[in-house]
Amino acid sequence: MKQMFSIKNLVFCALCVALCTVLPMAFHAIPNAGSVFCPMHIPVFLCALACGWPYGLVCGLIGPLISSLTTGMPPAAILPVMTVELSVYGLVSGLLMRFVHTKYTYADIYISMVPAILIGRIFAGLSAAFIFGSKSITSIGAWVTSYFVTNLPGTVIQLVLIPLLVIALMKMRLIPQRYPRKSDK
């Protein structure tokens, strides 16, 4: 029977949870940089793509909570919606990475990330509007602006940086190769 949880994945997940606190602190040194560049999203995606959906989901649930408790970022009013968004990122990208096999690692990563970003932001908008009663989402235009336009630079950074990081971790053999060459076995 394959071991469901490994020490290596638990440690990597803990590192990503810690990065959910440290990265936003660096970005929030510049006013409004956190909401534009979305630094907390990077470790959640990295965790899900490297370790799988259970770890990505846990990172998406615990990362924002620990960050909020220790640094006040995200603020309590934003925490529930951000937790929903990041949890969906971890769950969806990890599940897609598990089931999508195109024989090209970059393609697998992008096919896992892009739907996760869209679904996560849809769930965040819906939960903000209907579950948590956010006053900031008053129209479809406000939702599109706050979830897709404002953080477009962060989305671009995620789509460029995360695949490079995952591939680098694979080349360094810190995470398993997606498609090992016969000479690597």
PDB file of C-alpha atoms in Angstrom:
ATOM      1  CA  MET A   1       0.000   0.000   0.000  1.00  0.00           C
ATOM      2  CA  LYS A   2       1.364   3.391  -0.962  1.00  0.00           C
ATOM      3  CA  GLN A   3       1.961   5.715   1.971  1.00  0.00           C
ATOM      4  CA  MET A   4      -0.633   8.510   1.803  1.00  0.00           C
ATOM      5  CA  PHE A   5       1.382  11.116   3.658  1.00  0.00           C
ATOM      6  CA  SER A   6       5.139  11.376   3.555  1.00  0.00           C
ATOM      7  CA  ILE A   7       7.416  13.265   5.896  1.00  0.00           C
ATOM      8  CA  LYS A   8       8.966  15.041   2.899  1.00  0.00           C
ATOM      9  CA  ASN A   9       5.555  16.306   1.748  1.00  0.00           C
ATOM     10  CA  LEU A  10       4.571  17.336   5.271  1.00  0.00           C
ATOM     11  CA  VAL A  11       7.781  19.342   5.655  1.00  0.00           C
ATOM     12  CA  PHE A  12       7.318  20.930   2.216  1.00  0.00           C
ATOM     13  CA  CYS A  13       3.707  21.810   3.094  1.00  0.00           C
ATOM     14  CA  ALA A  14       4.858  23.366   6.391  1.00  0.00           C
ATOM     15  CA  LEU A  15       7.448  25.393   4.485  1.00  0.00           C
ATOM     16  CA  CYS A  16       4.737  26.629   2.097  1.00  0.00           C
ATOM     17  CA  VAL A  17       2.473  27.530   5.031  1.00  0.00           C
ATOM     18  CA  ALA A  18       5.367  29.536   6.496  1.00  0.00           C
ATOM     19  CA  LEU A  19       5.870  31.232   3.119  1.00  0.00           C
ATOM     20  CA  CYS A  20       2.184  32.238   3.267  1.00  0.00           C
ATOM     21  CA  THR A  21       3.218  34.473   6.168  1.00  0.00           C
ATOM     22  CA  VAL A  22       6.649  35.639   5.040  1.00  0.00           C
ATOM     23  CA  LEU A  23       5.941  36.540   1.386  1.00  0.00           C
ATOM     24  CA  PRO A  24       2.994  38.852   2.164  1.00  0.00           C
ATOM     25  CA  MET A  25       5.084  40.653   4.792  1.00  0.00           C
ATOM     26  CA  ALA A  26       7.673  41.458   2.139  1.00  0.00           C
ATOM     27  CA  PHE A  27       5.082  42.602  -0.387  1.00  0.00           C
ATOM     28  CA  HIS A  28       3.042  44.642   2.103  1.00  0.00           C
ATOM     29  CA  ALA A  29       6.084  46.808   2.776  1.00  0.00           C
ATOM     30  CA  ILE A  30       4.960  48.539  -0.437  1.00  0.00           C
ATOM     31  CA  PRO A  31       1.420  50.009  -0.148  1.00  0.00           C
ATOM     32  CA  ASN A  32      -1.266  47.931  -1.956  1.00  0.00           C
ATOM     33  CA  ALA A  33       1.360  45.521  -3.360  1.00  0.00           C
ATOM     34  CA  GLY A  34      -0.246  42.552  -1.580  1.00  0.00           C
ATOM     35  CA  SER A  35      -3.592  42.877  -3.339  1.00  0.00           C
ATOM     36  CA  VAL A  36      -1.905  43.482  -6.696  1.00  0.00           C
ATOM     37  CA  PHE A  37       0.770  40.754  -6.602  1.00  0.00           C
ATOM     38  CA  CYS A  38      -1.057  38.119  -4.470  1.00  0.00           C
ATOM     39  CA  PRO A  39       2.070  36.704  -2.804  1.00  0.00           C
ATOM     40  CA  MET A  40       0.173  34.198  -0.657  1.00  0.00           C
ATOM     41  CA  HIS A  41      -1.096  32.405  -3.766  1.00  0.00           C
ATOM     42  CA  ILE A  42       2.404  31.335  -4.831  1.00  0.00           C
ATOM     43  CA  PRO A  43       3.161  28.927  -1.946  1.00  0.00           C
ATOM     44  CA  VAL A  44      -0.324  27.396  -2.111  1.00  0.00           C
ATOM     45  CA  PHE A  45       0.046  26.601  -5.813  1.00  0.00           C
ATOM     46  CA  LEU A  46       3.594  25.391  -5.274  1.00  0.00           C
ATOM     47  CA  CYS A  47       2.472  23.068  -2.476  1.00  0.00           C
ATOM     48  CA  ALA A  48      -0.441  21.637  -4.467  1.00  0.00           C
ATOM     49  CA  LEU A  49       1.576  21.079  -7.632  1.00  0.00           C
ATOM     50  CA  ALA A  50       4.543  19.559  -5.813  1.00  0.00           C
ATOM     51  CA  CYS A  51       2.786  17.485  -3.137  1.00  0.00           C
ATOM     52  CA  GLY A  52      -0.799  16.957  -4.301  1.00  0.00           C
ATOM     53  CA  TRP A  53      -4.262  18.171  -3.511  1.00  0.00           C
ATOM     54  CA  PRO A  54      -4.478  17.182   0.190  1.00  0.00           C
ATOM     55  CA  TYR A  55      -1.390  19.250   0.974  1.00  0.00           C
ATOM     56  CA  GLY A  56      -2.489  22.104  -1.290  1.00  0.00           C
ATOM     57  CA  LEU A  57      -5.882  22.175   0.401  1.00  0.00           C
ATOM     58  CA  VAL A  58      -4.323  22.201   3.877  1.00  0.00           C
ATOM     59  CA  CYS A  59      -1.888  24.944   2.855  1.00  0.00           C
ATOM     60  CA  GLY A  60      -4.781  26.990   1.440  1.00  0.00           C
ATOM     61  CA  LEU A  61      -6.757  26.567   4.675  1.00  0.00           C
ATOM     62  CA  ILE A  62      -3.990  27.053   7.236  1.00  0.00           C
ATOM     63  CA  GLY A  63      -1.673  29.522   5.459  1.00  0.00           C
ATOM     64  CA  PRO A  64      -4.022  32.533   5.484  1.00  0.00           C
ATOM     65  CA  LEU A  65      -5.199  31.755   9.022  1.00  0.00           C
ATOM     66  CA  ILE A  66      -1.680  31.613  10.486  1.00  0.00           C
ATOM     67  CA  SER A  67      -0.673  34.703   8.523  1.00  0.00           C
ATOM     68  CA  SER A  68      -3.721  36.584   9.777  1.00  0.00           C
ATOM     69  CA  LEU A  69      -3.132  35.556  13.378  1.00  0.00           C
ATOM     70  CA  THR A  70       0.572  36.419  13.349  1.00  0.00           C
ATOM     71  CA  THR A  71       0.730  39.482  11.097  1.00  0.00           C
ATOM     72  CA  GLY A  72      -2.838  40.720  10.703  1.00  0.00           C
ATOM     73  CA  MET A  73      -2.658  40.014   6.939  1.00  0.00           C
ATOM     74  CA  PRO A  74      -5.137  39.241   5.554  1.00  0.00           C
ATOM     75  CA  PRO A  75      -7.421  41.288   7.807  1.00  0.00           C
ATOM     76  CA  ALA A  76     -10.196  39.383   9.597  1.00  0.00           C
ATOM     77  CA  ALA A  77     -12.831  40.798   7.216  1.00  0.00           C
ATOM     78  CA  ILE A  78     -11.029  39.351   4.177  1.00  0.00           C
ATOM     79  CA  LEU A  79      -9.763  36.133   5.793  1.00  0.00           C
ATOM     80  CA  PRO A  80     -12.811  33.880   5.131  1.00  0.00           C
ATOM     81  CA  VAL A  81     -13.051  34.746   1.439  1.00  0.00           C
ATOM     82  CA  MET A  82      -9.306  34.476   0.934  1.00  0.00           C
ATOM     83  CA  THR A  83      -9.306  31.103   2.698  1.00  0.00           C
ATOM     84  CA  VAL A  84     -12.017  29.873   0.317  1.00  0.00           C
ATOM     85  CA  GLU A  85     -10.062  31.140  -2.701  1.00  0.00           C
ATOM     86  CA  LEU A  86      -6.713  29.653  -1.662  1.00  0.00           C
ATOM     87  CA  SER A  87      -8.263  26.347  -0.581  1.00  0.00           C
ATOM     88  CA  VAL A  88      -9.909  25.984  -3.984  1.00  0.00           C
ATOM     89  CA  TYR A  89      -6.561  26.782  -5.640  1.00  0.00           C
ATOM     90  CA  GLY A  90      -4.855  24.030  -3.661  1.00  0.00           C
ATOM     91  CA  LEU A  91      -7.627  21.503  -4.201  1.00  0.00           C
ATOM     92  CA  VAL A  92      -8.251  22.074  -7.916  1.00  0.00           C
ATOM     93  CA  SER A  93      -4.647  22.507  -9.042  1.00  0.00           C
ATOM     94  CA  GLY A  94      -3.541  19.463  -7.029  1.00  0.00           C
ATOM     95  CA  LEU A  95      -6.366  17.306  -8.406  1.00  0.00           C
ATOM     96  CA  LEU A  96      -5.749  18.391 -11.979  1.00  0.00           C
ATOM     97  CA  MET A  97      -2.014  17.789 -11.620  1.00  0.00           C
ATOM     98  CA  ARG A  98      -2.825  14.278 -10.451  1.00  0.00           C
ATOM     99  CA  PHE A  99      -5.158  13.423 -13.319  1.00  0.00           C
ATOM    100  CA  VAL A 100      -3.795  15.428 -16.270  1.00  0.00           C
ATOM    101  CA  HIS A 101      -0.951  13.705 -18.101  1.00  0.00           C
ATOM    102  CA  THR A 102      -0.047  15.297 -21.419  1.00  0.00           C
ATOM    103  CA  LYS A 103       3.552  13.967 -21.362  1.00  0.00           C
ATOM    104  CA  TYR A 104       4.731  17.600 -21.086  1.00  0.00           C
ATOM    105  CA  THR A 105       5.343  18.901 -17.579  1.00  0.00           C
ATOM    106  CA  TYR A 106       4.799  22.565 -18.452  1.00  0.00           C
ATOM    107  CA  ALA A 107       1.482  21.750 -20.137  1.00  0.00           C
ATOM    108  CA  ASP A 108       0.363  19.744 -17.104  1.00  0.00           C
ATOM    109  CA  ILE A 109       1.235  22.635 -14.803  1.00  0.00           C
ATOM    110  CA  TYR A 110      -0.620  25.227 -16.867  1.00  0.00           C
ATOM    111  CA  ILE A 111      -3.634  22.954 -17.351  1.00  0.00           C
ATOM    112  CA  SER A 112      -3.673  22.564 -13.567  1.00  0.00           C
ATOM    113  CA  MET A 113      -3.168  26.233 -12.703  1.00  0.00           C
ATOM    114  CA  VAL A 114      -5.397  28.177 -15.111  1.00  0.00           C
ATOM    115  CA  PRO A 115      -8.700  26.423 -14.256  1.00  0.00           C
ATOM    116  CA  ALA A 116      -7.776  26.566 -10.557  1.00  0.00           C
ATOM    117  CA  ILE A 117      -7.275  30.330 -10.784  1.00  0.00           C
ATOM    118  CA  LEU A 118     -10.620  30.809 -12.538  1.00  0.00           C
ATOM    119  CA  ILE A 119     -12.564  28.450 -10.262  1.00  0.00           C
ATOM    120  CA  GLY A 120     -10.909  29.857  -7.121  1.00  0.00           C
ATOM    121  CA  ARG A 121     -11.807  33.409  -8.035  1.00  0.00           C
ATOM    122  CA  ILE A 122     -15.359  32.441  -8.929  1.00  0.00           C
ATOM    123  CA  PHE A 123     -15.772  30.677  -5.577  1.00  0.00           C
ATOM    124  CA  ALA A 124     -14.204  33.634  -3.772  1.00  0.00           C
ATOM    125  CA  GLY A 125     -16.594  36.068  -5.470  1.00  0.00           C
ATOM    126  CA  LEU A 126     -19.616  33.876  -4.770  1.00  0.00           C
ATOM    127  CA  SER A 127     -18.657  33.355  -1.147  1.00  0.00           C
ATOM    128  CA  ALA A 128     -17.975  37.073  -0.712  1.00  0.00           C
ATOM    129  CA  ALA A 129     -21.342  37.990  -2.169  1.00  0.00           C
ATOM    130  CA  PHE A 130     -23.598  35.278  -0.788  1.00  0.00           C
ATOM    131  CA  ILE A 131     -22.008  33.634   2.252  1.00  0.00           C
ATOM    132  CA  PHE A 132     -19.899  36.256   3.985  1.00  0.00           C
ATOM    133  CA  GLY A 133     -21.956  39.277   2.869  1.00  0.00           C
ATOM    134  CA  SER A 134     -19.054  41.363   1.637  1.00  0.00           C
ATOM    135  CA  LYS A 135     -20.031  44.932   0.855  1.00  0.00           C
ATOM    136  CA  SER A 136     -17.188  45.257  -1.669  1.00  0.00           C
ATOM    137  CA  ILE A 137     -18.829  42.943  -4.230  1.00  0.00           C
ATOM    138  CA  THR A 138     -21.844  45.010  -5.266  1.00  0.00           C
ATOM    139  CA  SER A 139     -21.932  44.151  -8.974  1.00  0.00           C
ATOM    140  CA  ILE A 140     -20.414  41.867 -11.577  1.00  0.00           C
ATOM    141  CA  GLY A 141     -18.149  44.759 -12.603  1.00  0.00           C
ATOM    142  CA  ALA A 142     -16.850  45.174  -9.048  1.00  0.00           C
ATOM    143  CA  TRP A 143     -16.196  41.439  -8.833  1.00  0.00           C
ATOM    144  CA  VAL A 144     -14.339  41.346 -12.172  1.00  0.00           C
ATOM    145  CA  THR A 145     -12.298  44.390 -11.193  1.00  0.00           C
ATOM    146  CA  SER A 146     -11.349  43.117  -7.728  1.00  0.00           C
ATOM    147  CA  TYR A 147     -10.667  39.487  -8.702  1.00  0.00           C
ATOM    148  CA  PHE A 148      -9.315  39.721 -12.250  1.00  0.00           C
ATOM    149  CA  VAL A 149      -8.139  43.242 -13.131  1.00  0.00           C
ATOM    150  CA  THR A 150      -6.487  44.524  -9.945  1.00  0.00           C
ATOM    151  CA  ASN A 151      -4.391  41.406  -9.449  1.00  0.00           C
ATOM    152  CA  LEU A 152      -3.506  40.785 -13.101  1.00  0.00           C
ATOM    153  CA  PRO A 153       0.205  41.455 -12.401  1.00  0.00           C
ATOM    154  CA  GLY A 154       0.112  38.815  -9.660  1.00  0.00           C
ATOM    155  CA  THR A 155      -1.558  36.321 -11.980  1.00  0.00           C
ATOM    156  CA  VAL A 156       1.114  36.879 -14.615  1.00  0.00           C
ATOM    157  CA  ILE A 157       3.836  36.424 -11.987  1.00  0.00           C
ATOM    158  CA  GLN A 158       2.197  33.193 -10.826  1.00  0.00           C
ATOM    159  CA  LEU A 159       1.904  31.825 -14.356  1.00  0.00           C
ATOM    160  CA  VAL A 160       5.572  32.602 -15.061  1.00  0.00           C
ATOM    161  CA  LEU A 161       7.208  31.844 -11.703  1.00  0.00           C
ATOM    162  CA  ILE A 162       5.395  28.757 -10.404  1.00  0.00           C
ATOM    163  CA  PRO A 163       6.072  26.457 -13.404  1.00  0.00           C
ATOM    164  CA  LEU A 164       9.740  27.489 -13.292  1.00  0.00           C
ATOM    165  CA  LEU A 165       9.918  26.721  -9.566  1.00  0.00           C
ATOM    166  CA  VAL A 166       8.221  23.330  -9.963  1.00  0.00           C
ATOM    167  CA  ILE A 167      10.562  22.355 -12.807  1.00  0.00           C
ATOM    168  CA  ALA A 168      13.587  23.554 -10.791  1.00  0.00           C
ATOM    169  CA  LEU A 169      12.484  21.462  -7.795  1.00  0.00           C
ATOM    170  CA  MET A 170      12.151  18.453 -10.095  1.00  0.00           C
ATOM    171  CA  LYS A 171      15.595  19.002 -11.620  1.00  0.00           C
ATOM    172  CA  MET A 172      17.100  19.282  -8.139  1.00  0.00           C
ATOM    173  CA  ARG A 173      15.274  16.029  -7.275  1.00  0.00           C
ATOM    174  CA  LEU A 174      13.518  17.657  -4.318  1.00  0.00           C
ATOM    175  CA  ILE A 175      10.200  16.511  -5.763  1.00  0.00           C
ATOM    176  CA  PRO A 176       9.676  13.545  -8.108  1.00  0.00           C
ATOM    177  CA  GLN A 177      10.195  14.042 -11.839  1.00  0.00           C
ATOM    178  CA  ARG A 178       6.852  14.172 -13.626  1.00  0.00           C
ATOM    179  CA  TYR A 179       8.080  12.233 -16.649  1.00  0.00           C
ATOM    180  CA  PRO A 180      11.423  10.678 -15.760  1.00  0.00           C
ATOM    181  CA  ARG A 181      13.696   9.830 -18.639  1.00  0.00           C
ATOM    182  CA  LYS A 182      14.724   6.196 -18.925  1.00  0.00           C
ATOM    183  CA  SER A 183      18.267   7.191 -18.021  1.00  0.00           C
ATOM    184  CA  ASP A 184      16.973   8.741 -14.750  1.00  0.00           C
ATOM    185  CA  LYS A 185      15.470   5.501 -13.418  1.00  0.00           C
TER     186      LYS A 185
END
